[in-house]
Short mmCIF file of C-alpha atoms in Angstrom, two decimals:
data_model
loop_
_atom_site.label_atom_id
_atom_site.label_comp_id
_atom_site.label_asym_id
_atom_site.label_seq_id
_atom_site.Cartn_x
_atom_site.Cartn_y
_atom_site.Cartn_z
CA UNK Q 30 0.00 0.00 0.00
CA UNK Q 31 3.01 2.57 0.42
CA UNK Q 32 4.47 1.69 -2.25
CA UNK Q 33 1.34 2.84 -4.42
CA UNK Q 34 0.96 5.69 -2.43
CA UNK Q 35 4.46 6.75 -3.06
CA UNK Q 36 4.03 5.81 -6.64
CA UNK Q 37 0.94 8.61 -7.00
CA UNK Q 38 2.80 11.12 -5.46
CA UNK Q 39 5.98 10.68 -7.18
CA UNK Q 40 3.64 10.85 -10.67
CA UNK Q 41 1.63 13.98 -9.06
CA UNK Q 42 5.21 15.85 -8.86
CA UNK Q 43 6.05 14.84 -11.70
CA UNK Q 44 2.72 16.01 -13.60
CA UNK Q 45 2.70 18.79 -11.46
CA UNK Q 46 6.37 20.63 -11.78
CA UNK Q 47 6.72 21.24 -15.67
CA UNK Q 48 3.24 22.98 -15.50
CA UNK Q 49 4.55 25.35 -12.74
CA UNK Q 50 7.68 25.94 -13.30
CA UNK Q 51 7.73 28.36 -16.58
CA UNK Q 52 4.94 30.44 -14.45
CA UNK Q 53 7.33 30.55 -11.35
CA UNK Q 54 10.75 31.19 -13.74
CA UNK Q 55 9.26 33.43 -16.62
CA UNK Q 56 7.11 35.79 -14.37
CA UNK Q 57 8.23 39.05 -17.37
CA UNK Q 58 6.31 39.04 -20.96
CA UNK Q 59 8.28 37.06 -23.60
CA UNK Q 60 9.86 39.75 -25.61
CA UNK Q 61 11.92 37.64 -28.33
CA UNK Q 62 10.14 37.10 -31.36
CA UNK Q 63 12.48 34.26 -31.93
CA UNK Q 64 11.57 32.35 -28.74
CA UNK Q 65 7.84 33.32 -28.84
CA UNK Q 66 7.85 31.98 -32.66
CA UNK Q 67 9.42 28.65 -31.03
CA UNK Q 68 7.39 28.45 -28.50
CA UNK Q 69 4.42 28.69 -30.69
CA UNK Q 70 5.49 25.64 -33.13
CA UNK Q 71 6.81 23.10 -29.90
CA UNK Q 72 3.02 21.57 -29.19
CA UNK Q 73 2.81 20.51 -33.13
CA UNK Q 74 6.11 18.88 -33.43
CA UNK Q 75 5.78 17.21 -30.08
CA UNK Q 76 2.63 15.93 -31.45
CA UNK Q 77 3.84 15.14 -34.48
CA UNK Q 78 6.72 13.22 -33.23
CA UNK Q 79 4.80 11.06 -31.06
CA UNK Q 80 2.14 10.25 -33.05
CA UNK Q 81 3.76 9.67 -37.03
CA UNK Q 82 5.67 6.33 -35.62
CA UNK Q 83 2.54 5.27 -34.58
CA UNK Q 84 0.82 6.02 -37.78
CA UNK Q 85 3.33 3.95 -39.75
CA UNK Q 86 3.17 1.05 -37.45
CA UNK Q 87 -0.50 0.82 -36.77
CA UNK Q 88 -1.15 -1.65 -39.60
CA UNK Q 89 1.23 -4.71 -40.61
CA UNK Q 90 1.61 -2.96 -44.16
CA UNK Q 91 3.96 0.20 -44.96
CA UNK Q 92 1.77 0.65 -48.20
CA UNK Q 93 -1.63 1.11 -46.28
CA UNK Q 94 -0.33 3.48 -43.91
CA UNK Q 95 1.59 5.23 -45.94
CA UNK Q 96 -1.63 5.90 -48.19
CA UNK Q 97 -3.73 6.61 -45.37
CA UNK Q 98 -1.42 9.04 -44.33
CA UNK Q 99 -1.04 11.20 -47.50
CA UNK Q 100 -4.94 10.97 -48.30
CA UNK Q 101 -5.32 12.54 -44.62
CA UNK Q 102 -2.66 15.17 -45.34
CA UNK Q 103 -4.47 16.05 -48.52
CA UNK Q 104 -7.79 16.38 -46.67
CA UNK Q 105 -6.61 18.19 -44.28
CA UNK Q 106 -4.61 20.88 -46.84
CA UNK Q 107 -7.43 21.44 -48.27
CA UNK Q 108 -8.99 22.62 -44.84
CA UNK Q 109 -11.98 19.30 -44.17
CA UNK Q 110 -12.90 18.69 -40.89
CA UNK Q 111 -11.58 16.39 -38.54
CA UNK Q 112 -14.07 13.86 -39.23
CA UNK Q 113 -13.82 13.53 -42.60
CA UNK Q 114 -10.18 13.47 -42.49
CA UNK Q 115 -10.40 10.65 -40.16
CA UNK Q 116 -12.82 8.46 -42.10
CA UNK Q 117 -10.53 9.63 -45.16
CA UNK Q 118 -7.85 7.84 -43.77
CA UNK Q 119 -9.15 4.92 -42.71
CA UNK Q 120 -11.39 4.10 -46.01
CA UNK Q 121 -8.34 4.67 -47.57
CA UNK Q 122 -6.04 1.94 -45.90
CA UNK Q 123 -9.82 -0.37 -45.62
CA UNK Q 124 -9.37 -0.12 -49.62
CA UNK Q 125 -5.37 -0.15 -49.85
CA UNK Q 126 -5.45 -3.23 -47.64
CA UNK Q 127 -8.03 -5.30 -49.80
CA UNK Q 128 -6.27 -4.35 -53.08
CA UNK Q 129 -2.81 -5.22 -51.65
#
C-alpha cells in the first residue's frame, strides 16, 4: 500500500512541476520574437513526433499506412474537418489493404 501511495505522489510531482515551473521562472512578458515563434510551433512537433511512428506502425503494411497518411494530409490541406479526415484515412487503408 506505500508503495502505491508513493508511486501517485511521485507521478503527481512529476505532472505537477513542468506545468509550474515556466509560471514561477518566466514571471516578465516574452519579448523575443524568436523564442515566442518557437514556442508557438513546440506543441505541433511534439505531437507530431509522437504520433507519425505510430501512424506507420498501426497496420502490418507500410503501403496502407503510408496511403492513409497522405490521403489525410491532402484532406486536411485542403482545410476538411476532422471527421472527414479521419474516415478519409481509414477508407483509404480499408481499400489499400483489400487491393494489396
Amino acid at each position: 500500500m506505500m508503495y502505491a501511495f508513493i508511486a501517485v505522489l511521485l507521478m503527481a510531482l512529476v505532472t505537477y512541476l513542468p506545468r509550474v515551473l515556466p509560471i514561477a521562472v518566466f514571471r516578465k512578458e516574452i519579448k523575443s520574437t524568436f523564442i515566442k515563434s518557437f514556442l508557438q510551433y513546440v506543441p505541433y512537433a511534439v505531437l507530431g513526433a509522437l504520433t507519425f511512428p505510430d501512424i506507420i506502425n498501426s497496420t502490418n503494411n507500410y503501403i496502407t499506412a503510408v496511403c492513409g497518411t497522405a490521403v489525410a494530409l491532402i484532406l486536411a490541406y485542403r482545410e476538411k474537418s476532422l471527421f472527414i479526415v479521419a474516415l478519409g484515412a481509414i477508407l483509404t487503408v480499408y481499400v489499400t489493404g483489400l487491393v494489396l
